[in-house]
mmCIF file of C-alpha atoms and ligand atoms in Angstrom:
data_model
loop_
_atom_site.group_PDB
_atom_site.id
_atom_site.type_symbol
_atom_site.label_atom_id
_atom_site.label_comp_id
_atom_site.label_asym_id
_atom_site.label_seq_id
_atom_site.Cartn_x
_atom_site.Cartn_y
_atom_site.Cartn_z
ATOM 1 C CA MET A 23 1.548 23.299 -18.988
ATOM 2 C CA GLY A 24 4.301 21.498 -17.159
ATOM 3 C CA LEU A 25 4.269 19.429 -14.850
ATOM 4 C CA LEU A 26 6.582 21.769 -12.106
ATOM 5 C CA GLU A 27 4.179 24.099 -13.557
ATOM 6 C CA SER A 28 0.643 22.382 -12.793
ATOM 7 C CA PHE A 29 2.103 20.726 -9.189
ATOM 8 C CA ARG A 30 3.190 24.316 -8.422
ATOM 9 C CA ARG A 31 -0.330 25.785 -9.258
ATOM 10 C CA GLY A 32 -2.312 22.979 -8.118
ATOM 11 C CA MET A 33 -0.199 22.926 -4.285
ATOM 12 C CA LYS A 34 -0.295 26.631 -3.861
ATOM 13 C CA LYS A 35 -1.408 26.290 -0.422
ATOM 14 C CA THR A 36 0.463 23.656 0.729
ATOM 15 C CA ARG A 37 3.954 25.285 -0.659
ATOM 16 C CA ASP A 38 2.966 28.596 0.733
ATOM 17 C CA PHE A 39 2.177 27.398 4.401
ATOM 18 C CA VAL A 40 5.700 24.620 3.837
ATOM 19 C CA ALA A 41 7.917 27.385 2.031
ATOM 20 C CA GLU A 42 7.026 30.021 3.991
ATOM 21 C CA GLY A 43 7.647 28.524 7.305
ATOM 22 C CA PHE A 44 10.672 27.190 6.064
ATOM 23 C CA ASN A 45 12.344 30.401 5.325
ATOM 24 C CA ARG A 46 10.587 32.649 8.948
ATOM 25 C CA ILE A 47 12.803 29.534 10.878
ATOM 26 C CA ALA A 48 15.983 29.797 8.090
ATOM 27 C CA ALA A 49 15.878 33.126 8.757
ATOM 28 C CA ALA A 50 16.219 33.676 12.519
ATOM 29 C CA MET A 51 20.072 32.441 11.699
ATOM 30 C CA GLY A 52 22.458 31.222 9.214
ATOM 31 C CA VAL A 53 22.417 28.166 10.678
ATOM 32 C CA PHE A 54 19.932 25.417 12.086
ATOM 33 C CA ASP A 55 20.203 24.928 15.574
ATOM 34 C CA GLU A 56 18.059 22.422 17.255
ATOM 35 C CA ASP A 57 15.271 24.243 18.465
ATOM 36 C CA MET A 58 15.323 25.191 14.752
ATOM 37 C CA LEU A 59 15.412 21.888 13.912
ATOM 38 C CA ASP A 60 12.572 21.249 16.283
ATOM 39 C CA ASP A 61 10.711 23.644 14.550
ATOM 40 C CA LEU A 62 11.180 22.223 10.812
ATOM 41 C CA GLU A 63 9.302 19.132 12.626
ATOM 42 C CA MET A 64 6.819 20.543 14.077
ATOM 43 C CA LEU A 65 6.367 23.130 10.705
ATOM 44 C CA LEU A 66 6.058 19.427 8.411
ATOM 45 C CA VAL A 67 3.855 18.087 10.967
ATOM 46 C CA GLN A 68 1.834 20.551 9.926
ATOM 47 C CA ALA A 69 1.667 20.192 6.605
ATOM 48 C CA ASP A 70 0.936 16.580 7.724
ATOM 49 C CA VAL A 71 3.649 15.819 6.241
ATOM 50 C CA GLY A 72 2.710 12.489 9.873
ATOM 51 C CA SER A 73 5.120 12.517 12.744
ATOM 52 C CA SER A 74 6.186 9.295 11.906
ATOM 53 C CA ALA A 75 7.866 10.300 8.461
ATOM 54 C CA ALA A 76 8.459 13.991 10.227
ATOM 55 C CA GLY A 77 10.275 12.869 12.812
ATOM 56 C CA ALA A 78 12.501 10.213 10.222
ATOM 57 C CA LEU A 79 13.143 12.975 7.732
ATOM 58 C CA ILE A 80 14.647 15.835 10.962
ATOM 59 C CA GLY A 81 16.262 12.551 11.979
ATOM 60 C CA GLY A 82 18.389 11.917 8.532
ATOM 61 C CA ILE A 83 18.935 15.835 8.519
ATOM 62 C CA ARG A 84 20.456 15.654 12.275
ATOM 63 C CA SER A 85 22.528 12.435 11.457
ATOM 64 C CA GLU A 86 24.089 14.594 8.143
ATOM 65 C CA ILE A 87 24.448 17.210 9.937
ATOM 66 C CA ARG A 88 25.993 15.186 12.607
ATOM 67 C CA ALA A 89 28.706 13.946 10.145
ATOM 68 C CA SER A 90 28.917 16.984 7.642
ATOM 69 C CA GLY A 91 29.518 19.724 10.214
ATOM 70 C CA ASP A 92 27.549 21.779 7.742
ATOM 71 C CA ALA A 93 24.192 23.198 9.354
ATOM 72 C CA SER A 94 23.526 25.763 6.840
ATOM 73 C CA ARG A 95 20.040 26.505 5.158
ATOM 74 C CA THR A 96 21.264 25.186 1.618
ATOM 75 C CA ALA A 97 22.574 21.949 3.527
ATOM 76 C CA VAL A 98 19.190 21.790 5.205
ATOM 77 C CA LEU A 99 17.138 21.518 2.461
ATOM 78 C CA GLN A 100 18.619 19.766 0.406
ATOM 79 C CA LYS A 101 18.823 17.351 2.839
ATOM 80 C CA LEU A 102 14.801 17.651 3.531
ATOM 81 C CA GLU A 103 14.699 17.168 -0.210
ATOM 82 C CA ASP A 104 16.453 13.918 -0.836
ATOM 83 C CA GLY A 105 14.639 12.752 2.457
ATOM 84 C CA MET A 106 11.552 13.139 0.520
ATOM 85 C CA LEU A 107 12.570 11.884 -2.140
ATOM 86 C CA GLU A 108 13.931 8.590 -1.008
ATOM 87 C CA ILE A 109 9.938 8.327 0.979
ATOM 88 C CA LEU A 110 8.179 9.123 -2.146
ATOM 89 C CA GLY A 111 10.371 6.123 -3.964
ATOM 90 C CA PRO A 112 10.639 5.974 -7.902
ATOM 91 C CA PRO A 113 7.626 6.912 -9.666
ATOM 92 C CA GLY A 114 5.104 4.715 -10.640
ATOM 93 C CA ARG A 115 3.685 5.255 -13.445
ATOM 94 C CA LEU A 116 0.183 3.590 -15.192
ATOM 95 C CA ASN A 117 1.425 1.813 -18.381
ATOM 96 C CA PRO A 118 -1.031 0.219 -20.973
ATOM 97 C CA GLN A 119 -0.271 -1.627 -23.989
ATOM 98 C CA PRO A 120 -2.391 -1.061 -26.819
ATOM 99 C CA GLY A 121 -3.711 -4.111 -27.615
ATOM 100 C CA VAL A 122 -3.814 -5.987 -23.941
ATOM 101 C CA LEU A 123 -6.868 -4.985 -21.748
ATOM 102 C CA THR A 124 -5.538 -3.053 -18.843
ATOM 103 C CA ILE A 125 -8.165 -2.793 -15.966
ATOM 104 C CA LEU A 126 -8.204 -0.737 -13.219
ATOM 105 C CA LEU A 127 -10.188 -1.052 -10.112
ATOM 106 C CA MET A 128 -10.755 1.620 -8.202
ATOM 107 C CA VAL A 129 -11.227 1.775 -4.907
ATOM 108 C CA GLY A 130 -11.432 4.186 -1.739
ATOM 109 C CA VAL A 131 -13.632 5.357 0.357
ATOM 110 C CA ASN A 132 -16.905 7.276 0.118
ATOM 111 C CA GLY A 133 -16.468 11.159 -1.483
ATOM 112 C CA THR A 134 -12.337 11.171 -2.047
ATOM 113 C CA GLY A 135 -12.431 11.083 -6.049
ATOM 114 C CA LYS A 136 -13.142 8.001 -6.874
ATOM 115 C CA THR A 137 -15.637 8.244 -9.901
ATOM 116 C CA THR A 138 -14.108 11.779 -11.212
ATOM 117 C CA THR A 139 -10.476 10.084 -11.357
ATOM 118 C CA ALA A 140 -12.133 7.557 -13.726
ATOM 119 C CA GLY A 141 -13.918 10.395 -15.928
ATOM 120 C CA LYS A 142 -10.199 11.948 -16.140
ATOM 121 C CA LEU A 143 -8.351 8.889 -16.482
ATOM 122 C CA CYS A 144 -10.701 8.126 -19.929
ATOM 123 C CA ALA A 145 -9.931 11.881 -21.529
ATOM 124 C CA ARG A 146 -6.359 10.967 -20.339
ATOM 125 C CA PHE A 147 -6.313 7.490 -22.431
ATOM 126 C CA GLN A 148 -8.426 8.795 -25.139
ATOM 127 C CA SER A 149 -6.171 11.095 -26.037
ATOM 128 C CA ALA A 150 -3.567 8.727 -26.165
ATOM 129 C CA GLY A 151 -5.562 6.806 -28.756
ATOM 130 C CA MET A 152 -6.904 3.949 -26.733
ATOM 131 C CA LYS A 153 -9.961 2.501 -26.276
ATOM 132 C CA VAL A 154 -11.771 2.829 -23.012
ATOM 133 C CA ILE A 155 -14.676 1.290 -21.337
ATOM 134 C CA LEU A 156 -16.361 2.147 -17.944
ATOM 135 C CA GLY A 157 -17.797 -0.362 -15.683
ATOM 136 C CA ALA A 158 -20.163 1.151 -13.067
ATOM 137 C CA ALA A 159 -19.166 -1.704 -10.419
ATOM 138 C CA ASP A 160 -20.888 0.569 -7.296
ATOM 139 C CA THR A 161 -24.667 -0.144 -7.307
ATOM 140 C CA PHE A 162 -25.001 1.446 -4.373
ATOM 141 C CA ARG A 163 -26.806 4.677 -4.879
ATOM 142 C CA ALA A 164 -28.579 5.616 -8.376
ATOM 143 C CA ALA A 165 -26.926 8.860 -8.439
ATOM 144 C CA ALA A 166 -23.111 7.284 -8.406
ATOM 145 C CA ILE A 167 -24.519 5.338 -11.448
ATOM 146 C CA GLU A 168 -25.262 8.353 -13.234
ATOM 147 C CA GLN A 169 -22.271 10.216 -12.513
ATOM 148 C CA LEU A 170 -20.246 7.521 -14.286
ATOM 149 C CA ALA A 171 -23.049 7.552 -17.044
ATOM 150 C CA HIS A 172 -22.453 11.471 -16.646
ATOM 151 C CA TRP A 173 -18.265 11.031 -17.074
ATOM 152 C CA GLY A 174 -19.105 8.661 -20.426
ATOM 153 C CA GLU A 175 -21.037 11.116 -21.636
ATOM 154 C CA ARG A 176 -18.552 13.646 -21.274
ATOM 155 C CA THR A 177 -15.745 11.802 -22.752
ATOM 156 C CA SER A 178 -17.606 10.015 -25.137
ATOM 157 C CA THR A 179 -17.067 6.645 -23.059
ATOM 158 C CA PRO A 180 -19.349 3.380 -22.958
ATOM 159 C CA VAL A 181 -20.373 2.337 -19.872
ATOM 160 C CA ILE A 182 -21.939 -1.130 -18.627
ATOM 161 C CA ALA A 183 -24.306 -0.511 -15.622
ATOM 162 C CA HIS A 184 -26.943 -2.832 -14.327
ATOM 163 C CA GLN A 185 -29.646 -1.145 -11.436
ATOM 164 C CA GLU A 186 -29.167 0.596 -8.060
ATOM 165 C CA GLY A 187 -28.273 -2.346 -5.747
ATOM 166 C CA SER A 188 -27.607 -5.419 -8.479
ATOM 167 C CA ASP A 189 -24.652 -7.395 -7.244
ATOM 168 C CA PRO A 190 -21.383 -5.521 -8.269
ATOM 169 C CA ALA A 191 -19.257 -8.214 -9.587
ATOM 170 C CA ALA A 192 -22.647 -9.094 -12.268
ATOM 171 C CA VAL A 193 -21.246 -5.725 -13.349
ATOM 172 C CA VAL A 194 -17.813 -6.232 -13.568
ATOM 173 C CA PHE A 195 -18.530 -10.002 -15.229
ATOM 174 C CA ASP A 196 -20.391 -7.697 -17.572
ATOM 175 C CA ALA A 197 -18.173 -4.728 -18.646
ATOM 176 C CA ILE A 198 -15.388 -7.583 -19.228
ATOM 177 C CA HIS A 199 -17.234 -9.460 -21.810
ATOM 178 C CA ALA A 200 -18.039 -5.841 -23.079
ATOM 179 C CA ALA A 201 -14.300 -5.067 -23.159
ATOM 180 C CA GLN A 202 -12.925 -7.787 -24.213
ATOM 181 C CA ALA A 203 -15.624 -7.968 -27.435
ATOM 182 C CA ARG A 204 -15.083 -4.497 -28.386
ATOM 183 C CA ARG A 205 -11.285 -5.383 -27.958
ATOM 184 C CA ALA A 206 -10.787 -1.811 -25.812
ATOM 185 C CA ASP A 207 -7.730 -1.392 -24.616
ATOM 186 C CA ILE A 208 -8.663 -0.137 -21.003
ATOM 187 C CA LEU A 209 -11.196 -0.904 -18.219
ATOM 188 C CA ILE A 210 -11.934 0.968 -15.459
ATOM 189 C CA LEU A 211 -13.952 0.230 -12.937
ATOM 190 C CA ASP A 212 -16.064 2.099 -10.539
ATOM 191 C CA THR A 213 -16.624 1.176 -7.056
ATOM 192 C CA ALA A 214 -18.426 2.093 -3.853
ATOM 193 C CA GLY A 215 -16.497 2.855 -0.784
ATOM 194 C CA ARG A 216 -18.616 2.271 1.700
ATOM 195 C CA MET A 217 -16.436 1.602 4.909
ATOM 196 C CA HIS A 218 -18.910 0.758 7.897
ATOM 197 C CA ASN A 219 -18.809 -2.935 7.220
ATOM 198 C CA LYS A 220 -15.062 -3.722 6.776
ATOM 199 C CA GLN A 221 -16.426 -7.568 6.147
ATOM 200 C CA ASN A 222 -18.291 -6.857 3.187
ATOM 201 C CA LEU A 223 -16.006 -4.291 1.304
ATOM 202 C CA MET A 224 -13.368 -7.176 1.778
ATOM 203 C CA ASP A 225 -15.860 -9.641 0.840
ATOM 204 C CA GLU A 226 -17.232 -7.449 -2.521
ATOM 205 C CA LEU A 227 -13.725 -6.527 -3.532
ATOM 206 C CA ALA A 228 -12.592 -10.261 -3.352
ATOM 207 C CA LYS A 229 -15.193 -11.345 -5.121
ATOM 208 C CA ILE A 230 -14.697 -8.705 -7.733
ATOM 209 C CA ARG A 231 -11.116 -9.372 -8.361
ATOM 210 C CA ARG A 232 -11.672 -13.296 -8.794
ATOM 211 C CA ILE A 233 -14.360 -12.270 -11.570
ATOM 212 C CA ILE A 234 -11.823 -10.248 -13.261
ATOM 213 C CA GLN A 235 -8.930 -13.450 -12.496
ATOM 214 C CA ARG A 236 -11.394 -15.625 -13.921
ATOM 215 C CA GLU A 237 -12.806 -14.092 -17.199
ATOM 216 C CA ALA A 238 -9.498 -11.563 -17.897
ATOM 217 C CA PRO A 239 -6.560 -13.700 -16.500
ATOM 218 C CA ASP A 240 -4.311 -12.401 -19.129
ATOM 219 C CA ALA A 241 -5.151 -9.323 -18.830
ATOM 220 C CA LYS A 242 -3.511 -6.605 -16.154
ATOM 221 C CA CYS A 243 -4.574 -5.241 -13.664
ATOM 222 C CA GLU A 244 -4.239 -2.508 -11.237
ATOM 223 C CA THR A 245 -5.842 -1.524 -7.964
ATOM 224 C CA LEU A 246 -5.196 1.626 -7.962
ATOM 225 C CA LEU A 247 -6.471 3.277 -4.090
ATOM 226 C CA VAL A 248 -7.444 7.144 -4.277
ATOM 227 C CA ILE A 249 -6.726 9.083 -1.098
ATOM 228 C CA ASP A 250 -8.109 12.865 -0.647
ATOM 229 C CA ALA A 251 -5.567 14.823 0.611
ATOM 230 C CA THR A 252 -7.370 17.426 2.586
ATOM 231 C CA THR A 253 -8.784 14.498 4.694
ATOM 232 C CA GLY A 254 -5.031 14.713 6.239
ATOM 233 C CA GLN A 255 -3.586 12.119 8.680
ATOM 234 C CA ASN A 256 -7.440 9.971 8.271
ATOM 235 C CA ALA A 257 -6.202 9.584 4.615
ATOM 236 C CA VAL A 258 -3.339 7.027 6.041
ATOM 237 C CA SER A 259 -5.284 5.101 8.114
ATOM 238 C CA GLN A 260 -7.857 4.815 5.006
ATOM 239 C CA ALA A 261 -4.586 3.622 3.061
ATOM 240 C CA ARG A 262 -3.816 1.133 5.888
ATOM 241 C CA VAL A 263 -7.072 -0.317 6.092
ATOM 242 C CA PHE A 264 -7.677 -0.696 2.455
ATOM 243 C CA ARG A 265 -4.042 -2.758 2.071
ATOM 244 C CA GLU A 266 -5.847 -4.860 4.440
ATOM 245 C CA VAL A 267 -8.753 -5.828 2.191
ATOM 246 C CA SER A 268 -7.020 -5.699 -1.058
ATOM 247 C CA GLU A 269 -4.053 -5.535 -3.005
ATOM 248 C CA VAL A 270 -3.461 -1.576 -3.978
ATOM 249 C CA THR A 271 -0.424 -1.494 -6.805
ATOM 250 C CA GLY A 272 -0.633 2.092 -6.788
ATOM 251 C CA LEU A 273 -1.771 5.364 -5.362
ATOM 252 C CA VAL A 274 -3.865 8.131 -6.382
ATOM 253 C CA ILE A 275 -3.919 11.087 -4.157
ATOM 254 C CA THR A 276 -6.769 13.341 -4.654
ATOM 255 C CA LYS A 277 -7.386 17.355 -4.107
ATOM 256 C CA LEU A 278 -3.873 18.254 -3.590
ATOM 257 C CA ASP A 279 -5.216 21.642 -4.971
ATOM 258 C CA GLY A 280 -7.675 21.683 -1.695
ATOM 259 C CA ASN A 281 -6.029 23.366 1.479
ATOM 260 C CA ALA A 282 -1.883 23.207 3.175
ATOM 261 C CA LYS A 283 -2.090 19.401 3.747
ATOM 262 C CA GLY A 284 -0.377 18.174 0.499
ATOM 263 C CA GLY A 285 1.855 16.754 2.793
ATOM 264 C CA VAL A 286 -0.211 13.625 2.835
ATOM 265 C CA ALA A 287 1.504 12.555 0.589
ATOM 266 C CA LEU A 288 4.674 11.890 2.080
ATOM 267 C CA ALA A 289 2.609 10.532 5.339
ATOM 268 C CA VAL A 290 0.745 7.636 2.880
ATOM 269 C CA ALA A 291 4.513 6.966 0.957
ATOM 270 C CA PHE A 292 5.904 6.745 3.641
ATOM 271 C CA GLU A 293 2.858 4.119 5.669
ATOM 272 C CA THR A 294 2.157 1.943 2.624
ATOM 273 C CA ARG A 295 5.348 2.169 0.654
ATOM 274 C CA THR A 296 2.717 2.085 -2.624
ATOM 275 C CA PRO A 297 3.895 4.678 -4.890
ATOM 276 C CA ILE A 298 1.722 7.670 -6.161
ATOM 277 C CA MET A 299 0.453 6.838 -9.662
ATOM 278 C CA LEU A 300 -1.550 9.720 -9.652
ATOM 279 C CA ALA A 301 -2.540 13.473 -8.179
ATOM 280 C CA GLY A 302 -5.719 15.140 -8.566
ATOM 281 C CA LEU A 303 -5.710 18.884 -9.004
ATOM 282 C CA GLY A 304 -9.137 20.066 -9.676
ATOM 283 C CA GLU A 305 -12.253 18.848 -10.860
ATOM 284 C CA ASN A 306 -11.616 19.289 -14.497
ATOM 285 C CA LEU A 307 -11.618 16.309 -16.852
ATOM 286 C CA GLN A 308 -7.788 17.923 -17.657
ATOM 287 C CA ASP A 309 -7.037 18.513 -14.025
ATOM 288 C CA LEU A 310 -5.068 15.096 -12.999
ATOM 289 C CA THR A 311 -0.472 14.267 -13.725
ATOM 290 C CA ASP A 312 1.661 11.463 -13.261
ATOM 291 C CA PHE A 313 2.644 12.138 -10.090
ATOM 292 C CA GLU A 314 5.960 12.606 -10.480
ATOM 293 C CA PRO A 315 8.249 12.855 -7.406
ATOM 294 C CA VAL A 316 11.020 15.106 -7.614
ATOM 295 C CA SER A 317 8.083 18.050 -9.146
ATOM 296 C CA PHE A 318 6.547 17.684 -6.006
ATOM 297 C CA VAL A 319 9.278 17.928 -3.987
ATOM 298 C CA ARG A 320 10.355 21.031 -5.617
ATOM 299 C CA SER A 321 6.556 22.572 -5.639
ATOM 300 C CA LEU A 322 6.393 22.402 -1.509
ATOM 301 C CA LEU A 323 10.161 22.808 -0.324
ATOM 302 C CA PRO A 324 11.542 27.244 -1.230
ATOM 303 C CA GLU A 325 14.142 27.310 -3.595
ATOM 304 C CA LYS A 326 18.006 26.849 -2.254
HETATM 305 N N1 GTP B 21 -10.577 20.284 -5.674
HETATM 306 C C1 GTP B 21 -10.475 18.877 -5.700
HETATM 307 N N2 GTP B 21 -12.073 17.963 -6.191
HETATM 308 C C2 GTP B 21 -11.877 16.973 -6.381
HETATM 309 C C3 GTP B 21 -10.277 15.883 -6.955
HETATM 310 N N3 GTP B 21 -11.080 15.159 -7.223
HETATM 311 C C4 GTP B 21 -12.318 14.677 -7.394
HETATM 312 N N4 GTP B 21 -13.035 16.321 -6.420
HETATM 313 C C5 GTP B 21 -14.403 16.367 -5.926
HETATM 314 O O1 GTP B 21 -14.718 15.258 -4.721
HETATM 315 C C6 GTP B 21 -16.251 15.259 -4.566
HETATM 316 C C7 GTP B 21 -16.010 13.695 -4.908
HETATM 317 O O2 GTP B 21 -15.630 12.907 -5.891
HETATM 318 P P1 GTP B 21 -16.462 11.435 -5.910
HETATM 319 O O3 GTP B 21 -15.285 11.640 -7.589
HETATM 320 O O4 GTP B 21 -17.678 11.419 -6.479
HETATM 321 O O5 GTP B 21 -15.922 10.474 -5.450
HETATM 322 P P2 GTP B 21 -16.488 9.205 -4.810
HETATM 323 O O6 GTP B 21 -14.756 8.798 -4.874
HETATM 324 O O7 GTP B 21 -16.377 8.330 -6.090
HETATM 325 O O8 GTP B 21 -17.309 9.015 -3.933
HETATM 326 P P3 GTP B 21 -18.490 7.799 -3.623
HETATM 327 O O9 GTP B 21 -19.050 7.439 -4.472
HETATM 328 O O10 GTP B 21 -19.645 8.748 -3.033
HETATM 329 O O11 GTP B 21 -17.491 7.134 -2.940
HETATM 330 C C8 GTP B 21 -17.067 15.552 -5.976
HETATM 331 O O12 GTP B 21 -17.201 16.978 -5.962
HETATM 332 C C9 GTP B 21 -15.579 16.092 -7.315
HETATM 333 O O13 GTP B 21 -15.678 17.256 -7.978
HETATM 334 C C10 GTP B 21 -9.250 16.679 -7.046
HETATM 335 O O14 GTP B 21 -8.282 16.736 -7.626
HETATM 336 N N5 GTP B 21 -9.334 18.244 -6.912
HETATM 337 MG MG1 MG B 22 -18.206 7.498 -6.420
#
């Protein structure tokens, strides 16, 4: 299945909402007037694009109409597409080099999909012929360690784990040494997403990063913030908090298949200016795809 097709399928609910809403607004007259642009802005806000991003998009369309005098459906749609692509920026990619250790630190609030994404990534890299190791640095609950162990079994990936309640940084230390000894290409570190104490979280992530820098100074390290699209605007505040506590290098947007809130990808990209690298489109192993801005935007908007 091509990327556009998987986005379309995964984002059906968001697409139905946005594309049908756009067509309904545009059907009233051949050209857009002020009221229709207001309606379009409302539609974007309801699809969780966020009021700042929706305002910027509609502002861009208004100035384009003023400049060109063209308020046709096609012109508005084109400008909307261009504006969305500008917000999303160029595609961000994980480009692990075989033979050089890449460490992926999965961070994010509880339940966003960190562990599931870690499992899906194992399958992806292994099928590309790379050697992967998982580190269970979410030691907060025994169930979290079991869940990761289960993904390890499913994907035949070794899992480095300690007891529940142990120091996550110690797991990271062991996982790095295991990855180095076994000449792994990728080490994926699952972490806990507790948010009730920001200072704790900040200290824990800082300690993990110190261990990585000390024990694997030559590794390429990516901190991937996992965001749950179904949480709507809450996802934007999560992204803000995590960017304060750690240096996020890429975003993963999960559950884009979940409801009509897929527009949140635009809200988060607008607020964080951080590339969205991956998209989760379901609970299964294969439901992870590179985030491709053009396919995403095309799967959101109606045909021109
Ligand atoms: N529909 C859908 N469900 C997903 C996706 N990604 C994860 N999930 C589900 O979301 C739930 C939470 O996923 P986890 O991977 O356990 O989330 P987590 O961030 O590790 O959660 P904690 O360990 O509690 O912090 C599970 O039921 C997953 O199956 C996705 O892309 N689409
Ligand atoms: Mg987890």
